[in-house]
CSV table of C-alpha atoms in Angstrom, one decimal:
chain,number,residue,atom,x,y,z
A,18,UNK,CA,32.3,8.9,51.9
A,19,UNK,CA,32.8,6.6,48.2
A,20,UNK,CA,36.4,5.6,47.4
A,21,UNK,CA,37.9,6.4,44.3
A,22,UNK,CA,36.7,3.2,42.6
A,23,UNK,CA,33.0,3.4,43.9
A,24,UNK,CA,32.7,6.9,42.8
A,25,UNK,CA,33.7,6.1,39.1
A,26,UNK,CA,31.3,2.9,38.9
A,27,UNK,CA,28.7,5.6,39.9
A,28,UNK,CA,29.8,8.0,37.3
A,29,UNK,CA,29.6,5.2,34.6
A,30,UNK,CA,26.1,4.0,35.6
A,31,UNK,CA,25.2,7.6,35.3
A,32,UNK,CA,26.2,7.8,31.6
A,33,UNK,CA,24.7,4.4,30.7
A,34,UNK,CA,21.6,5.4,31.9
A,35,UNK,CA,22.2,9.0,30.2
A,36,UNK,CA,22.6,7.4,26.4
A,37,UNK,CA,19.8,4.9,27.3
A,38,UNK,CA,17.4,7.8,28.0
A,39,UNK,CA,18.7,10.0,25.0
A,40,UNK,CA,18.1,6.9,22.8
A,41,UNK,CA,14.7,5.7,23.9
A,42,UNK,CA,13.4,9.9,23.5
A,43,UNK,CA,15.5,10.1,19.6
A,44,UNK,CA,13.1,6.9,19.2
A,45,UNK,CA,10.3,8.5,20.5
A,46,UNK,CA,11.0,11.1,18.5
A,47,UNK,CA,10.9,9.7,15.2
A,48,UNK,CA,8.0,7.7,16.1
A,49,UNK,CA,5.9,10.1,17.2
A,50,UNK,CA,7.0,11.7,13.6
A,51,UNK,CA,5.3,9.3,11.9
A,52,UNK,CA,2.6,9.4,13.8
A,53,UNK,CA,1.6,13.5,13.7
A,54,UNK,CA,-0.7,13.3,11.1
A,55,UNK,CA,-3.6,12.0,13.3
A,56,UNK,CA,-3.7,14.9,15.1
A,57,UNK,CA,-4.2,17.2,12.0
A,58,UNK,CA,-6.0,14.7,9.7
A,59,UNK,CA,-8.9,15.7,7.4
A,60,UNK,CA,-11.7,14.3,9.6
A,61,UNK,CA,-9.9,16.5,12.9
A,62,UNK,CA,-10.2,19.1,10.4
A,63,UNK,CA,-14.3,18.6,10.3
A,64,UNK,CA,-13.9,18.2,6.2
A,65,UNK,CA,-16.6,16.9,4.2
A,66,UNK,CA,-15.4,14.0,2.3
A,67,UNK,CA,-18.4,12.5,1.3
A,68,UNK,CA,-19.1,15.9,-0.6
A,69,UNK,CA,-15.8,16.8,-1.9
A,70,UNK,CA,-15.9,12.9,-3.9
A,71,UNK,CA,-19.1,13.3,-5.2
A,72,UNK,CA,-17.9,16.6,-6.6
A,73,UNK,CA,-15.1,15.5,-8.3
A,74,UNK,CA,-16.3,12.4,-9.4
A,75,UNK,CA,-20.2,12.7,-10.5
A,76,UNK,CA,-20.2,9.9,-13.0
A,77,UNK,CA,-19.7,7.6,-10.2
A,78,UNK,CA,-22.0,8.7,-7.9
A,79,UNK,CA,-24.8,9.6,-10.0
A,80,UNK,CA,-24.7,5.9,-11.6
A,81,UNK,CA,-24.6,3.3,-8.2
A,82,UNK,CA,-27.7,2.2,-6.3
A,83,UNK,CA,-29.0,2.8,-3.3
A,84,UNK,CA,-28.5,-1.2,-2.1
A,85,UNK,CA,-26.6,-4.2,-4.1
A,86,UNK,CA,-28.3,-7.1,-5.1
A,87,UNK,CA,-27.5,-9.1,-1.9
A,88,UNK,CA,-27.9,-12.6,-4.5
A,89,UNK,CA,-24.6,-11.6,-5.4
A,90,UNK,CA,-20.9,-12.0,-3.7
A,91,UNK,CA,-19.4,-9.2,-5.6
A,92,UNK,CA,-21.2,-5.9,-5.6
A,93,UNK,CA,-24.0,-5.9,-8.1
A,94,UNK,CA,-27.0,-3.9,-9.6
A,95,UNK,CA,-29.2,-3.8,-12.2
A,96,UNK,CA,-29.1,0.1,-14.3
A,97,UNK,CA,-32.3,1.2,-15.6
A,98,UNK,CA,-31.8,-0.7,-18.9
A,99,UNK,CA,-32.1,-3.6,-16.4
A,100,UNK,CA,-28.4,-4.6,-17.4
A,101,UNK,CA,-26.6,-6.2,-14.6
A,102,UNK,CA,-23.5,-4.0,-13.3
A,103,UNK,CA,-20.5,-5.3,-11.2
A,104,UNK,CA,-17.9,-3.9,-8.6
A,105,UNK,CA,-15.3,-6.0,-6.9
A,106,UNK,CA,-15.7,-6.9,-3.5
A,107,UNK,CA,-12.5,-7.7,-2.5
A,108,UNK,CA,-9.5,-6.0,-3.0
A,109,UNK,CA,-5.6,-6.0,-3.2
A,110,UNK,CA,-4.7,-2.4,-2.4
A,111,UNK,CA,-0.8,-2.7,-2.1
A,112,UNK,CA,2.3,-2.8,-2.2
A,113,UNK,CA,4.3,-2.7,-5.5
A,114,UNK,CA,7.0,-5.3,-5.1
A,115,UNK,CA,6.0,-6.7,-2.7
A,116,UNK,CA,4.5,-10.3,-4.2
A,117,UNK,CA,1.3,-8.8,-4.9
A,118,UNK,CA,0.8,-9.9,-8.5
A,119,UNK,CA,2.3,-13.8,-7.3
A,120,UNK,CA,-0.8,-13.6,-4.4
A,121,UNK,CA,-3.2,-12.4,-7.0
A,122,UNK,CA,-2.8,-15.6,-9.6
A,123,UNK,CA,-2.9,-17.8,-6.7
A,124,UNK,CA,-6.1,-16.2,-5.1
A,125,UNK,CA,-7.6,-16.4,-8.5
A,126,UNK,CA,-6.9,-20.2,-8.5
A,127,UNK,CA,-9.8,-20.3,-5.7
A,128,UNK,CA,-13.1,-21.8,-7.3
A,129,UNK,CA,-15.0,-18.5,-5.8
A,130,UNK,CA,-12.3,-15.9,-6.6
A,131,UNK,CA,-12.6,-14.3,-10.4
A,132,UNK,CA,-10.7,-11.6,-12.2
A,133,UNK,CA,-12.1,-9.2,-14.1
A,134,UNK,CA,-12.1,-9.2,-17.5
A,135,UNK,CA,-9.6,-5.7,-17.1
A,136,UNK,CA,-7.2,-8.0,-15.8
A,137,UNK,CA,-5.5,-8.1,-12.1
A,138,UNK,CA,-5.0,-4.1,-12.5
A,139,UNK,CA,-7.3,-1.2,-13.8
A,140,UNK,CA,-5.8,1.6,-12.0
A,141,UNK,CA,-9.3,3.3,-12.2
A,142,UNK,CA,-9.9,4.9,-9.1
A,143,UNK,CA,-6.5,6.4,-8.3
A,144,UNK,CA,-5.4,7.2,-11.8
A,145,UNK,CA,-7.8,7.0,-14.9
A,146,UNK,CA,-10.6,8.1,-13.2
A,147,UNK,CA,-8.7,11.4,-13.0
A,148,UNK,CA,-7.1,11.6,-16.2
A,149,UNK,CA,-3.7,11.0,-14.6
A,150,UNK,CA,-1.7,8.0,-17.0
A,151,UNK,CA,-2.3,4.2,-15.9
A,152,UNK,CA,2.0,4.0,-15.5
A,153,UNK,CA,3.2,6.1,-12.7
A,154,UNK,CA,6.8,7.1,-14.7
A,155,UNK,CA,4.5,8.3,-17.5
A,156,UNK,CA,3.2,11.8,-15.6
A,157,UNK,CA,1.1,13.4,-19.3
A,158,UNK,CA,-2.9,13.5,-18.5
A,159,UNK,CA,-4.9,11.8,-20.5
A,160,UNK,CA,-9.0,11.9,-21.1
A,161,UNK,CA,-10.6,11.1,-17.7
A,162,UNK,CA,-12.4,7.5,-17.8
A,163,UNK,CA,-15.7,7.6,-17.0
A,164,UNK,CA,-17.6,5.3,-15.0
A,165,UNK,CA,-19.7,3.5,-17.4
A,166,UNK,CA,-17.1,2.3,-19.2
A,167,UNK,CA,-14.8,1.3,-16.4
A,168,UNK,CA,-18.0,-1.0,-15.3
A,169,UNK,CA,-18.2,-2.2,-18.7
A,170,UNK,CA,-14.6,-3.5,-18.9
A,171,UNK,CA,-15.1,-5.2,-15.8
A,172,UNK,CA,-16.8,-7.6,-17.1
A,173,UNK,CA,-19.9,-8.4,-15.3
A,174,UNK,CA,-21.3,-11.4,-17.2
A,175,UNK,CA,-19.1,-13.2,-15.5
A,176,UNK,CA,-21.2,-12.9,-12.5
A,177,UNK,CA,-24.3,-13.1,-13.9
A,178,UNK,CA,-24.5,-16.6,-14.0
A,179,UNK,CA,-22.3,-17.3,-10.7
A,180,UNK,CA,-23.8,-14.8,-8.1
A,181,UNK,CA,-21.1,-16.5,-5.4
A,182,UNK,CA,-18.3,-15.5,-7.4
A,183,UNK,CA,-16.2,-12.5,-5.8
A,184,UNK,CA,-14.6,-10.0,-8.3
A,185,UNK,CA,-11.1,-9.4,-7.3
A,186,UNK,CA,-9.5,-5.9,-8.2
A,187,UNK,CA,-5.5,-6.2,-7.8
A,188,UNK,CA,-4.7,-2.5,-8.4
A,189,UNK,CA,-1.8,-1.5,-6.1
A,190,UNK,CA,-1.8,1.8,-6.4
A,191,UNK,CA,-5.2,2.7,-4.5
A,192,UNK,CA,-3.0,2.4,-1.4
A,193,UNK,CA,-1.1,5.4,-2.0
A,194,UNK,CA,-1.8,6.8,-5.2
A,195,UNK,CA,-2.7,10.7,-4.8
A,196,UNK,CA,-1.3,12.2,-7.4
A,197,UNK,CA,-1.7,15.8,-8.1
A,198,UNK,CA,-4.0,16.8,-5.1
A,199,UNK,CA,-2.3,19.9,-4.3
A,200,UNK,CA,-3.2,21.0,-7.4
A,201,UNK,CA,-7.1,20.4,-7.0
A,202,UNK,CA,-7.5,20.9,-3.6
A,203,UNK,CA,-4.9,23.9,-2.8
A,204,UNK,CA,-6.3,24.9,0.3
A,205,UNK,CA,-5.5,22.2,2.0
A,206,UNK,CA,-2.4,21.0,3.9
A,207,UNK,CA,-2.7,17.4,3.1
A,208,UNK,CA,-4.9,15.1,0.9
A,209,UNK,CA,-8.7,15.9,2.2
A,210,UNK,CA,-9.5,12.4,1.4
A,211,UNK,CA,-7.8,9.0,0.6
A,212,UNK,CA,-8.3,6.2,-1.7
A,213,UNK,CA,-9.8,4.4,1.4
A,214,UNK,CA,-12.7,6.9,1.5
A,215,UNK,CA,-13.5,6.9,-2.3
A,216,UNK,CA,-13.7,3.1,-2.1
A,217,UNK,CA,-16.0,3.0,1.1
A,218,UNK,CA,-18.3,5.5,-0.3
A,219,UNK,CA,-18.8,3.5,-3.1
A,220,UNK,CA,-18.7,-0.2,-2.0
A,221,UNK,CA,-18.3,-0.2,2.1
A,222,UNK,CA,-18.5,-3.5,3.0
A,223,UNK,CA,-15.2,-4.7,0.2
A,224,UNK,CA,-12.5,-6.4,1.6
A,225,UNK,CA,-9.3,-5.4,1.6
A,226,UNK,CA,-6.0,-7.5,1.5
A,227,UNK,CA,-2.6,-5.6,1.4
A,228,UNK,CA,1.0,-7.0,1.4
A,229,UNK,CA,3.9,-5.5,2.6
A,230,UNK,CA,7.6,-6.2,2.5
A,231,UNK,CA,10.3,-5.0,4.1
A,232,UNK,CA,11.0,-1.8,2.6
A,233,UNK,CA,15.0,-1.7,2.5
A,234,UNK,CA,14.6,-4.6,-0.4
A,235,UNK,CA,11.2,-3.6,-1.6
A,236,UNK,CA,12.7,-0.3,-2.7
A,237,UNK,CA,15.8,-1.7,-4.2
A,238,UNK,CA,13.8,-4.1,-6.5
A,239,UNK,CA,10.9,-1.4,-7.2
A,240,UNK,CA,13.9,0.8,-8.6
A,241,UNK,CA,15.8,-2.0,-10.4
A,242,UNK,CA,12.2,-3.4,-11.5
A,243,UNK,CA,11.3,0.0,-13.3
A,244,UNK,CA,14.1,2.0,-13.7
A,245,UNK,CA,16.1,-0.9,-15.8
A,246,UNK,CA,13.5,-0.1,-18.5
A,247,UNK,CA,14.6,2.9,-19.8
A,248,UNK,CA,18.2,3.2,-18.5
A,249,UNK,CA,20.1,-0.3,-18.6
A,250,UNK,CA,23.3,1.5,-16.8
A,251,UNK,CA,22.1,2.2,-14.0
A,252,UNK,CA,24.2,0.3,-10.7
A,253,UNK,CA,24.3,0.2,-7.1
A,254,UNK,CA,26.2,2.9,-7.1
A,255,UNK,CA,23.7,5.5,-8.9
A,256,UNK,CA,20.9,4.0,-6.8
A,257,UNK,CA,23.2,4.8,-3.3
A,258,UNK,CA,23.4,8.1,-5.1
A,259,UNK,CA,19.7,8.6,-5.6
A,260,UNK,CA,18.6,7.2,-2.0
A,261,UNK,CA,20.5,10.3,-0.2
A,262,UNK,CA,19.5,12.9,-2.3
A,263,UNK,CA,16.2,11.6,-2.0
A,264,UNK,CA,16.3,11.3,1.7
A,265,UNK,CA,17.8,14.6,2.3
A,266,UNK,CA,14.3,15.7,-0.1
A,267,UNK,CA,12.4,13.8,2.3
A,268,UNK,CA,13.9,15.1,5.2
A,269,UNK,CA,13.2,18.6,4.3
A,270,UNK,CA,9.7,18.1,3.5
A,271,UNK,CA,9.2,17.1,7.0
A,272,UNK,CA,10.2,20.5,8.4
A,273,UNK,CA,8.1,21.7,6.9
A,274,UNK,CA,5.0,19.7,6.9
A,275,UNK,CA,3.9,16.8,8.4
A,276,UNK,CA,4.3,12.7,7.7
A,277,UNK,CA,1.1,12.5,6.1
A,278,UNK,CA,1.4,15.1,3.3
A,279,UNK,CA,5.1,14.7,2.8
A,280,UNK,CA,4.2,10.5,2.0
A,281,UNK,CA,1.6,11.7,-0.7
A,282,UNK,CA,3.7,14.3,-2.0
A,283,UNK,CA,3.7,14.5,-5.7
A,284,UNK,CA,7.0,15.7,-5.9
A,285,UNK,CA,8.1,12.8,-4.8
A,286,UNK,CA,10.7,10.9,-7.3
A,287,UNK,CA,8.7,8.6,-9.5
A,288,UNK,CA,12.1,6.1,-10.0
A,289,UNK,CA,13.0,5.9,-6.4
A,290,UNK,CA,9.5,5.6,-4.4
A,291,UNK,CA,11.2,6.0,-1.0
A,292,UNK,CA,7.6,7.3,0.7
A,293,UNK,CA,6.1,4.1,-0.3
A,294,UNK,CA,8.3,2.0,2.3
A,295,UNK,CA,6.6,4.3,4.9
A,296,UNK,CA,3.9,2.0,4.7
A,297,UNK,CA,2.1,3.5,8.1
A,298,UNK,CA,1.0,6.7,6.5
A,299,UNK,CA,-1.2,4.4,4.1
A,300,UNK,CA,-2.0,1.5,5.8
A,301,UNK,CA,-3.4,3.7,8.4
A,302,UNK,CA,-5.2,5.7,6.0
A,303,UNK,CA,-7.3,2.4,5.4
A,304,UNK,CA,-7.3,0.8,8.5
A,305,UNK,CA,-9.6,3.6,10.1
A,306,UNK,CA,-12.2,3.8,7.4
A,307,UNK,CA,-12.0,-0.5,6.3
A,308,UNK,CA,-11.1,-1.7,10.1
A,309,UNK,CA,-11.6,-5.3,10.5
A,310,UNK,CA,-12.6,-5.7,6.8
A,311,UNK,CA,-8.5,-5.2,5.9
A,312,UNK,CA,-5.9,-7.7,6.4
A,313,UNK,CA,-2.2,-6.7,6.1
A,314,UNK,CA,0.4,-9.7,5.5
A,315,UNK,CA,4.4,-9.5,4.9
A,316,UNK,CA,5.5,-10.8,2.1
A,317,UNK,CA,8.3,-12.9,4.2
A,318,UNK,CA,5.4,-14.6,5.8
A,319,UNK,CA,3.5,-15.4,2.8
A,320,UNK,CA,6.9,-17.0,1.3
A,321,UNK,CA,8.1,-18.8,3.8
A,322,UNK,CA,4.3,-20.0,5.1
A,323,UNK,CA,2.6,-20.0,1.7
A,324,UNK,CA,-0.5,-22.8,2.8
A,325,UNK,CA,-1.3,-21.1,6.3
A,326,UNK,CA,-1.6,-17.7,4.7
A,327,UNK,CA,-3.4,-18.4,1.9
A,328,UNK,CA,-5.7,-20.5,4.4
A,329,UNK,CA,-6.0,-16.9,6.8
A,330,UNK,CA,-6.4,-15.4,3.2
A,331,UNK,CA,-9.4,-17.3,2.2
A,332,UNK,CA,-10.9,-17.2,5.8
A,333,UNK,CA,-10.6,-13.4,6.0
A,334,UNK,CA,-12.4,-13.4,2.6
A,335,UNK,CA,-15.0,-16.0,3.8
A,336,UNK,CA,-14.7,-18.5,0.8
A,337,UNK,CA,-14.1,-22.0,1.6
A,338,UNK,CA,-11.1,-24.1,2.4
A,339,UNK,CA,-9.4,-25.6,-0.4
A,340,UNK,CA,-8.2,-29.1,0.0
A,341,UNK,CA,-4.2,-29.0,1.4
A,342,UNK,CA,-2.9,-31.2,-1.1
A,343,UNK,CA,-4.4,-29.6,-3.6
A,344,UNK,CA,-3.3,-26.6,-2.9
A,345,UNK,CA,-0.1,-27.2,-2.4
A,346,UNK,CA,0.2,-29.8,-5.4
A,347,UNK,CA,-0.9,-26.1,-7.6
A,348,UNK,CA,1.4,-24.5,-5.4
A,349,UNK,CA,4.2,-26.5,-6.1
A,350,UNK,CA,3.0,-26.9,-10.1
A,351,UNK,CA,3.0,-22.7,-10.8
A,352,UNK,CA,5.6,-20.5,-11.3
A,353,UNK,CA,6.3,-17.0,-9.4
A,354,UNK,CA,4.9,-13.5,-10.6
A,355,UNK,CA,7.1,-10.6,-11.7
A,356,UNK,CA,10.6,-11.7,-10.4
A,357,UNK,CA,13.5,-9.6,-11.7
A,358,UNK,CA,14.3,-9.0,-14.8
A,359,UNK,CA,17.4,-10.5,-16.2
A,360,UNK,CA,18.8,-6.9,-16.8
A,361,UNK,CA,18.1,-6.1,-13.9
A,362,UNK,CA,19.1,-9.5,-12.1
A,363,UNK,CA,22.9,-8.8,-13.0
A,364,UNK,CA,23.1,-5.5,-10.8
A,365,UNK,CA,23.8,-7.3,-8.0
A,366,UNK,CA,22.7,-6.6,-4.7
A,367,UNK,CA,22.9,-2.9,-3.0
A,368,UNK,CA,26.0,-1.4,-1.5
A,369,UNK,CA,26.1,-2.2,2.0
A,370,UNK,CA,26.2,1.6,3.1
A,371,UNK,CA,23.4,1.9,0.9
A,372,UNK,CA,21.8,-1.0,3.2
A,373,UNK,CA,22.5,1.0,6.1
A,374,UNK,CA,21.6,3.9,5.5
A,375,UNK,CA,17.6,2.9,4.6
A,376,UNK,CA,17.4,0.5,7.7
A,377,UNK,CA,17.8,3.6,9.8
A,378,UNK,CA,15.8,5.6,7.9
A,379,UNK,CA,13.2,3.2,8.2
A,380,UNK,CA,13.5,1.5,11.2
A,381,UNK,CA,11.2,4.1,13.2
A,382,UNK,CA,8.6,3.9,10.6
A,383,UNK,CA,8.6,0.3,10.8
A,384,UNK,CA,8.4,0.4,14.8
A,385,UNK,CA,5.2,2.8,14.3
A,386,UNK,CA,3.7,0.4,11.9
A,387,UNK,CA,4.3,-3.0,13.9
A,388,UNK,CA,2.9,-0.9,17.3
A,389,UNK,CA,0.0,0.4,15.5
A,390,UNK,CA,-1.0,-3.3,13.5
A,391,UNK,CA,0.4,-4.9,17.2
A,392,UNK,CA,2.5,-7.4,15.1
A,393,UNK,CA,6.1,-7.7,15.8
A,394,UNK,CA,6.3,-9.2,12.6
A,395,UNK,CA,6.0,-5.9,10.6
A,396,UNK,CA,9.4,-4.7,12.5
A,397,UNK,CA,11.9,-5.9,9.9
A,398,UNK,CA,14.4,-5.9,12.9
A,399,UNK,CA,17.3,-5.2,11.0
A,400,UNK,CA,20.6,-6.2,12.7
């Protein structure tokens, strides 16, 4: 027989472990949300994504040879006018906000690094080359781009003479632009292909380089960044407002249909990307098809360590190793990329129940995303 006392320590052990277990499966839970689209993604579905690409985008495929030059660090060929044609070889895929136009102009500072006479972004091969508009709040159509002059305005003379020089493309929106692909492929679910494939079936063996941040701020300064532009009044008190309707969308989308297709929606709000904070629906995307060609980095790292990851940069890219004090002498000499504008500056920072609620929206997303890259560091632990 228990007394009184033992009894009731037995009944409280019993509902500690009770909310410990009903935790750890609302975890699971939410995890394995964000983790359903590998069981119904395109290549589970036996699609053909090699054909579906070179349907939609002839121009492209019809124009690139069978092999590159392999003289040349950056993808090159010669056409049959025996003019000398370029693609990038490396690639910064993502995130908006997230530091990526700061890593660029410092990558670019590397002897063997070179951007393209476009500039850092070209928006070609998620937007352009579709007709869709080169600024994501600007939804019109415009004349598709086609590929001969996207290869022209790349510049390629500056290879010509410097076959070691790698072309760098820093066009964010490859990571997760989809725009529109339930209206040209109807039938299907989800996106039948990614930007990951496209770029593989033209240049396989580019590296990719993509930087993340955590998404609570990244969302908050992508919103303030953009959204300041066309309406000066807005506060952190509309943008509470817009992040639970948007939520609630987002939330609904999911009973729907699955992580995968509700991150590429094209309903999606334009001014408040929440999806793009889910960063393992695309970073997965690429992972499969680049594997150990892509590197992701945090942003927090790259700030707070700025010479060791430019020096795993550079490694990863297999260009030499600039001289430390060099580097950090040009480090310390150039000034940072993008920061807020002064408009948007004086908004302060976001409500703290704002705060709240995208940290537990997030949070699982976050978990799936540091267990899949098996890096703690991608957790954002959020106290």
């Amino acid at each position: 027989m228990y007394t009184k006392k033992e009894l009731l320590k037995i009944i409280l052990v019993l509902v500690v472990l009770i909310t410990v277990l009903h935790y750890i499966n609302s975890t699971r839970t939410q995890i394995t949300t964000s983790t359903t689209h590998l069981t119904n993604s395109p290549e589970k579905q036996n699609i053909d994504r090699t054909k579906i690409l070179r349907e939609e985008s002839p121009d492209v495929f019809n124009l690139l040879p069978e092999h590159f030059l392999s003289e040349y660090k950056s993808f090159c060929w010669n056409n049959k006018n025996d003019k000398l044609l370029c693609l990038p070889s490396v690639y910064i895929a993502g995130m908006p906000k997230c530091g990526s136009t700061d890593l660029y102009n410092k990558l670019i500072w590397h002897q063997d690094l070179v951007r393209p006479t476009v500039g850092k972004e070209n928006h070609y091969w998620a937007r352009s080359r579709l007709g869709k508009n080169t600024y994501h709040l600007d939804r019109t159509t415009t004349p598709r781009k086609q590929f001969p002059a996207f290869l022209q305005s790349l510049g390629p003379e500056k290879i010509a003479e410097q076959p070691d020089l790698r072309m760098v493309d820093g066009t964010q929106s490859m990571l997760y632009d989809l725009l529109g692909w339930e209206t040209r492929y109807p039938e299907y679910d989800e996106p039948p292909y990614s930007n990951a494939d496209l770029l593989y079936e033209v240049s396989p063996g580019a590296k990719i380089l993509v930087i993340t941040r955590d998404p609570v701020q990244r969302l908050y300064s992508d919103y303030l960044y953009f959204v300041t532009e066309t309406n000066p009044n807005v506060t952190a008190a509309s943008f509470h407002e817009a992040v639970t309707q948007e939520i609630s969308r987002f939330r609904q989308c999911l009973e729907t249909r699955d992580l995968r297709s509700c991150c590429y929606d094209s309903e999606n709000d334009p001014k408040l990307r929440l999806s793009l904070g889910i960063y393992i629906c695309f970073i997965r995307d690429w992972k499969e098809v680049f594997g150990s060609n892509m590197l992701v980095i945090s942003l927090e790292d790259y700030s707070r360590y700025p010479i060791p990851t430019l020096s795993r940069i550079f490694s990863f890219l297999e260009v030499s190793q600039p001289d430390n004090i060099k580097l950090k002498t040009f480090l310390q000499s150039s000034r940072k990329s993008n920061i807020r504008p002064r408009n948007a500056a004086s908004k302060g920072d976001m409500l703290p129940e704002t705060k709240k609620t995208l940290q537990e929206f997030y949070g699982p997303y976050n978990s799936a995303l540091a267990k899949y890259l098996e890096d703690t560091r991608f957790l954002y632990k959020y106290d």
